[in-house]
Short mmCIF file of N, CA, C and O in Angstrom, two decimals:
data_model
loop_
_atom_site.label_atom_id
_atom_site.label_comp_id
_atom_site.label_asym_id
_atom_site.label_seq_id
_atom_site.Cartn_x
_atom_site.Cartn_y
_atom_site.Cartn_z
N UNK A 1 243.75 202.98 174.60
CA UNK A 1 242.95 202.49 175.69
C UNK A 1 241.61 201.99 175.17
O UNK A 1 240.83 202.52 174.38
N UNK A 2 241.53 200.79 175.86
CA UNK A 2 240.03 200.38 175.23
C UNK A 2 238.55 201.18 176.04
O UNK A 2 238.32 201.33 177.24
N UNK A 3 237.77 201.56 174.89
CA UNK A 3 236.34 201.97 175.54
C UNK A 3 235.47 201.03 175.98
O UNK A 3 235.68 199.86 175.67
N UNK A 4 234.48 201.32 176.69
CA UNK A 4 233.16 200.52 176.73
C UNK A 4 232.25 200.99 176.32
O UNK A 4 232.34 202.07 175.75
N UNK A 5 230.72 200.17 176.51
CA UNK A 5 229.99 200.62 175.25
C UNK A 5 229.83 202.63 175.50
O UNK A 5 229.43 203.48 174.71
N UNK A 6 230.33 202.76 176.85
CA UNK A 6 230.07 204.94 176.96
C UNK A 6 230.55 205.51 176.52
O UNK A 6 230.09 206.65 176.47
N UNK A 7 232.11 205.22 175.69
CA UNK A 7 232.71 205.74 174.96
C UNK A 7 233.73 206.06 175.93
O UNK A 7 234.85 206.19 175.43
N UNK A 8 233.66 206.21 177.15
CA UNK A 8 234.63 206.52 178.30
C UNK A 8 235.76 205.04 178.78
O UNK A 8 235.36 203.91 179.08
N UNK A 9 237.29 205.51 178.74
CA UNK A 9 237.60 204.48 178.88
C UNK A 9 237.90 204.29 181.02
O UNK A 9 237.79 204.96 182.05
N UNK A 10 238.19 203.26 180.66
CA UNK A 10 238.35 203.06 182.45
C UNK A 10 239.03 203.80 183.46
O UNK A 10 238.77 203.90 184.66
N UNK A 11 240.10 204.40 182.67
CA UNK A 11 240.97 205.71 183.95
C UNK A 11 239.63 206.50 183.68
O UNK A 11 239.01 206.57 184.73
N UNK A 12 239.05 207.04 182.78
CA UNK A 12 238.29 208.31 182.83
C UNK A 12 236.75 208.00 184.15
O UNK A 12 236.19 208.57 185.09
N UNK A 13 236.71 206.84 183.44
CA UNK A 13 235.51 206.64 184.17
C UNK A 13 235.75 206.37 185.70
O UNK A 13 234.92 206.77 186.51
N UNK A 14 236.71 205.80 186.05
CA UNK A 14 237.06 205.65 187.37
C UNK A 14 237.49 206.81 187.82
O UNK A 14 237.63 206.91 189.04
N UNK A 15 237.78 207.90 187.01
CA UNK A 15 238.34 209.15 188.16
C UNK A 15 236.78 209.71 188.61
O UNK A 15 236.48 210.28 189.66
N UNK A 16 235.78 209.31 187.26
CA UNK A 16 234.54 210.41 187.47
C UNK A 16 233.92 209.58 188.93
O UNK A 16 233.29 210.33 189.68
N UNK A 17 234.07 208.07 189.42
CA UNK A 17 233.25 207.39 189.87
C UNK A 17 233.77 207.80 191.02
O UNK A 17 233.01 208.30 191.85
N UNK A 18 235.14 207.68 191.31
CA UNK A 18 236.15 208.23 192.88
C UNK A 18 235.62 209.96 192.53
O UNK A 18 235.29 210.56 193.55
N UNK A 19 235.57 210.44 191.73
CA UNK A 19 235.09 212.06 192.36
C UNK A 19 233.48 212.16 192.83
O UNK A 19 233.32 212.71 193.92
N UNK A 20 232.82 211.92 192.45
CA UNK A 20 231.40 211.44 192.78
C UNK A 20 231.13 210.66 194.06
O UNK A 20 230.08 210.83 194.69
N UNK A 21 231.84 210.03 194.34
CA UNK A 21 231.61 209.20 195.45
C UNK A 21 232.22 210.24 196.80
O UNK A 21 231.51 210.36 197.80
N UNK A 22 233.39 210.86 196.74
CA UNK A 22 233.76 211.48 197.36
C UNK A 22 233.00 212.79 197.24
O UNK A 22 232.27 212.77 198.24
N UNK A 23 232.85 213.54 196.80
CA UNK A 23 231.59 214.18 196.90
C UNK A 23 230.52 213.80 197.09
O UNK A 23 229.96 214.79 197.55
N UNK A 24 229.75 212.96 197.05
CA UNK A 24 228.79 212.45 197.78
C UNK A 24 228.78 212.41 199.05
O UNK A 24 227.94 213.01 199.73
N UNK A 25 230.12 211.40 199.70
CA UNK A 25 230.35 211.28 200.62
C UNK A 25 230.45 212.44 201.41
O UNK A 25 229.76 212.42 202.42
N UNK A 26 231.34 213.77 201.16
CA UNK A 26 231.49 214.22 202.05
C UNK A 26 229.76 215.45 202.41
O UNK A 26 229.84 216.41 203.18
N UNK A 27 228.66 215.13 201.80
CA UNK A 27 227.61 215.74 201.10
C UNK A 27 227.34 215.16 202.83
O UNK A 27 227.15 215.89 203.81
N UNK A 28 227.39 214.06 202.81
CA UNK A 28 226.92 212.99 203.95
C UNK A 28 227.31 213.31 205.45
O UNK A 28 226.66 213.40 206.49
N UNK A 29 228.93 213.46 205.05
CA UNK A 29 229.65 213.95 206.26
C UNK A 29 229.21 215.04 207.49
O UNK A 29 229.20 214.92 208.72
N UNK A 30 228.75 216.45 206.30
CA UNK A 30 227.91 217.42 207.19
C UNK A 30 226.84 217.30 208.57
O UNK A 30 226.73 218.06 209.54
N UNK A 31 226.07 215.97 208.22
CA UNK A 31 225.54 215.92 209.25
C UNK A 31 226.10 214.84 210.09
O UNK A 31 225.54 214.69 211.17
N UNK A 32 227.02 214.12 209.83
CA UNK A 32 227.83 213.26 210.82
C UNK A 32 228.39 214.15 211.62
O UNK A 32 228.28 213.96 212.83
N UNK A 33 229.09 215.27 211.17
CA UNK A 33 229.81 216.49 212.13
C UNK A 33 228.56 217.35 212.55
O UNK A 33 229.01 218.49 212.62
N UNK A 34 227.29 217.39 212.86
CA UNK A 34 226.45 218.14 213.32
C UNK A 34 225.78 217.09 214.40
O UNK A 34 225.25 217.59 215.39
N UNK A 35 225.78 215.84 214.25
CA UNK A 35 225.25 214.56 215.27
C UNK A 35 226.51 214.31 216.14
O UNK A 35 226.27 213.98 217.30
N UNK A 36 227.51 214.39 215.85
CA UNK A 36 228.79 214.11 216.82
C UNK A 36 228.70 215.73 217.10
O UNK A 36 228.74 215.74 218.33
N UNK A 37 228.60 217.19 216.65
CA UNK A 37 228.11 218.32 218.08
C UNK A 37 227.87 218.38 218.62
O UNK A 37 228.42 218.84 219.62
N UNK A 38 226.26 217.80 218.47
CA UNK A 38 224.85 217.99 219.51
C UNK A 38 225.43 216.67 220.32
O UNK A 38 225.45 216.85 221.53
N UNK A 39 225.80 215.65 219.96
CA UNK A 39 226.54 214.62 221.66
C UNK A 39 227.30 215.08 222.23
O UNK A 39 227.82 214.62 223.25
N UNK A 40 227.71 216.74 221.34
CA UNK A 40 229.36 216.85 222.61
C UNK A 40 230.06 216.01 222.11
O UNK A 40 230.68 215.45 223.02
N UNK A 41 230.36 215.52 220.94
CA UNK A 41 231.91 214.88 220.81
C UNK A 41 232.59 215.92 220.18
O UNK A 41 232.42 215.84 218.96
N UNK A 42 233.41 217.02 220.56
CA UNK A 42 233.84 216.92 219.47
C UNK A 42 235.60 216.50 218.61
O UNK A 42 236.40 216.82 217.73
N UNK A 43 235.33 215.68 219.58
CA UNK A 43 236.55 214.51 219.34
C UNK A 43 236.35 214.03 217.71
O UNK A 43 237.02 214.12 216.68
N UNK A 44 234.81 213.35 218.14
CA UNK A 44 234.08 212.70 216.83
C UNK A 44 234.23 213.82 215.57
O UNK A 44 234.81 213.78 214.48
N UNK A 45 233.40 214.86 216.27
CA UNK A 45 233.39 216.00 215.03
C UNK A 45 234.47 215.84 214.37
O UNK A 45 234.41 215.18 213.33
N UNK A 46 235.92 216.49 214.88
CA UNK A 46 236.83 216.52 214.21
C UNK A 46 237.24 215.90 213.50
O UNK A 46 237.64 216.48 212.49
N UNK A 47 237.42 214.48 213.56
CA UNK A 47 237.21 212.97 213.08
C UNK A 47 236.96 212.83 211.79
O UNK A 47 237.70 212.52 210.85
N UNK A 48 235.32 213.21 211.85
CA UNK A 48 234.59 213.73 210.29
C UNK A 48 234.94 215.05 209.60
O UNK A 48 235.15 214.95 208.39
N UNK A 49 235.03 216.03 210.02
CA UNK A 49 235.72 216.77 209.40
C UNK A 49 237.09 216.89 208.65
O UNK A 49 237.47 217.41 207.60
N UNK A 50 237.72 216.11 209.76
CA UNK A 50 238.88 215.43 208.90
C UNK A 50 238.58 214.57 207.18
O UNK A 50 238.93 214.73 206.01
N UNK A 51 237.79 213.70 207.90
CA UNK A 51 237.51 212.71 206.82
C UNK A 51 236.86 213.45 205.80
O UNK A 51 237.18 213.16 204.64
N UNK A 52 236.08 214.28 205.96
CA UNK A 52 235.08 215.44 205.04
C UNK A 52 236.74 216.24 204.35
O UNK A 52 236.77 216.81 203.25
N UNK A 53 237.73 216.13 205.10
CA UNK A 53 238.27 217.33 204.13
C UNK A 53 239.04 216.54 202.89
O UNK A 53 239.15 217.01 201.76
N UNK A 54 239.55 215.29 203.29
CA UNK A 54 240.16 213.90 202.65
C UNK A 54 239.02 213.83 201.35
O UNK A 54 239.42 213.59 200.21
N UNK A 55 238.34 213.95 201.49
CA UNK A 55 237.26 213.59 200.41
C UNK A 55 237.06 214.43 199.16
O UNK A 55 237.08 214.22 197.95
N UNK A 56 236.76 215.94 200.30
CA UNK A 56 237.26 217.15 199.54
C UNK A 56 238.39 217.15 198.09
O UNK A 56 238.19 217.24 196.88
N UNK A 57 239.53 217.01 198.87
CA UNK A 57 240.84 216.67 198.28
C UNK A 57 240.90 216.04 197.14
O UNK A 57 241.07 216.68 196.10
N UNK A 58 240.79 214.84 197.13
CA UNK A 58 240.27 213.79 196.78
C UNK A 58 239.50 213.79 195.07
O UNK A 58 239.81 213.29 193.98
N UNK A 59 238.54 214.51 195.52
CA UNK A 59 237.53 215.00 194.51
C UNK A 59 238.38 215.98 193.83
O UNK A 59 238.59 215.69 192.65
N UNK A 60 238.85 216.90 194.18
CA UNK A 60 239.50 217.70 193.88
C UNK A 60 240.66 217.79 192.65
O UNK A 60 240.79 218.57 191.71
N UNK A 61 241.62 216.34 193.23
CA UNK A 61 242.58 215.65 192.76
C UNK A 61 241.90 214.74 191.13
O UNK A 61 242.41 214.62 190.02
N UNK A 62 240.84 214.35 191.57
CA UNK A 62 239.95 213.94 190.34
C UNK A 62 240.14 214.47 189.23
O UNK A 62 240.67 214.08 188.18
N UNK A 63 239.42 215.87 189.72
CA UNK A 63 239.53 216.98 188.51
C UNK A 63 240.75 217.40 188.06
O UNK A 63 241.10 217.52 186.88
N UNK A 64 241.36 217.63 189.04
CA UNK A 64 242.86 218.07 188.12
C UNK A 64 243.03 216.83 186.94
O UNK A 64 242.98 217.16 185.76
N UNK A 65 243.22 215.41 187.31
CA UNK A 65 243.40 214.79 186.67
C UNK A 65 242.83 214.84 185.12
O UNK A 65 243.39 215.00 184.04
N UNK A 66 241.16 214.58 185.61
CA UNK A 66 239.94 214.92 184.52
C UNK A 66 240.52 215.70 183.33
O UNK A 66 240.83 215.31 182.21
N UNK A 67 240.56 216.87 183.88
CA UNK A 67 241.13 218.16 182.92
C UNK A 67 242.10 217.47 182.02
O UNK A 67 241.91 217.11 180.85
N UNK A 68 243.45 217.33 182.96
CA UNK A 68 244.11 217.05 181.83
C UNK A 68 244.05 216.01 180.56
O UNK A 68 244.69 216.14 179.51
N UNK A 69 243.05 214.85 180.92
CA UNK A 69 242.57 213.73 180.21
C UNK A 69 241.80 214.49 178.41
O UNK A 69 241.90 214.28 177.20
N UNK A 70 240.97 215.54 179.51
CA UNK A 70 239.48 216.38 178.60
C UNK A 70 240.76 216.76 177.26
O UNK A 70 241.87 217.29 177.31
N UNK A 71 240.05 216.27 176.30
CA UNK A 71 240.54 216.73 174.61
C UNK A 71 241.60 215.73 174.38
O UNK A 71 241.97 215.83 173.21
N UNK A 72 242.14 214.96 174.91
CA UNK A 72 243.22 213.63 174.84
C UNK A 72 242.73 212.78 174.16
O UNK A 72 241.55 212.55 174.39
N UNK A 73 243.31 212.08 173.23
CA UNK A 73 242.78 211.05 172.95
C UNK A 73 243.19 209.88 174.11
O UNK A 73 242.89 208.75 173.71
N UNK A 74 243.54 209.89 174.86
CA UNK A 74 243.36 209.24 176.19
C UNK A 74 242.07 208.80 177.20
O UNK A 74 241.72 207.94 178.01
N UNK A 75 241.55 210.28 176.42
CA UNK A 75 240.23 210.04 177.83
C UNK A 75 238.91 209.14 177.02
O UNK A 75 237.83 209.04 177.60
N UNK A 76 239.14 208.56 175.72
CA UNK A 76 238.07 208.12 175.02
C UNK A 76 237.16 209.46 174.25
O UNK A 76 237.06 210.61 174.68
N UNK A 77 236.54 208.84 172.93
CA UNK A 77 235.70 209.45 171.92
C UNK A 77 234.60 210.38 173.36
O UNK A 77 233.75 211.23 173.11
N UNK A 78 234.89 209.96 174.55
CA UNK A 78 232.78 210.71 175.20
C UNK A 78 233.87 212.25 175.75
O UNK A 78 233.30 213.31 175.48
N UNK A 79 234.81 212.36 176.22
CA UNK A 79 235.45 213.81 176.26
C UNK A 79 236.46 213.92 175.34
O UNK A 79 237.55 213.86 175.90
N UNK A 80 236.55 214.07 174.04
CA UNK A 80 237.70 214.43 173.58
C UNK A 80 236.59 215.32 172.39
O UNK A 80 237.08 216.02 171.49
#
């Protein structure tokens, strides 16, 4: 797999960028499900919580991946 100049090649770096983002995101979510409470939705709430748990997952699924990459010569010279 080819690197770029981080030493990380593109599956690696794209799992770190989809776990980050999804953690971010669901960082965000918390108060989307606390603004859809206080209106009384909690239609909405659930909604985001849903979506908060997708993200969860998500991130989650990252890492499993991550791991198995970490010490591969797969994942590029920046984790091996």
């Amino acid at each position: 797999m080819a690197t770029g100049e981080t030493g990380f090649d593109d599956v690696t770096f794209d799992l770190i960028s989809v776990q980050y983002h999804s953690l971010k995101a669901g960082h965000d979510y918390g108060q989307y499900v606390r603004d859809a409470d206080n209106a009384g939705r909690d239609d909405i709430a659930g909604f985001f919580r849903q979506v908060m748990k997708e993200d969860s997952d998500r991130a989650a699924r990252c890492h499993e991946f991550l791991k198995e990459l970490s010490g591969t010569t797969e994942s590029g010279p920046a984790v091996t």
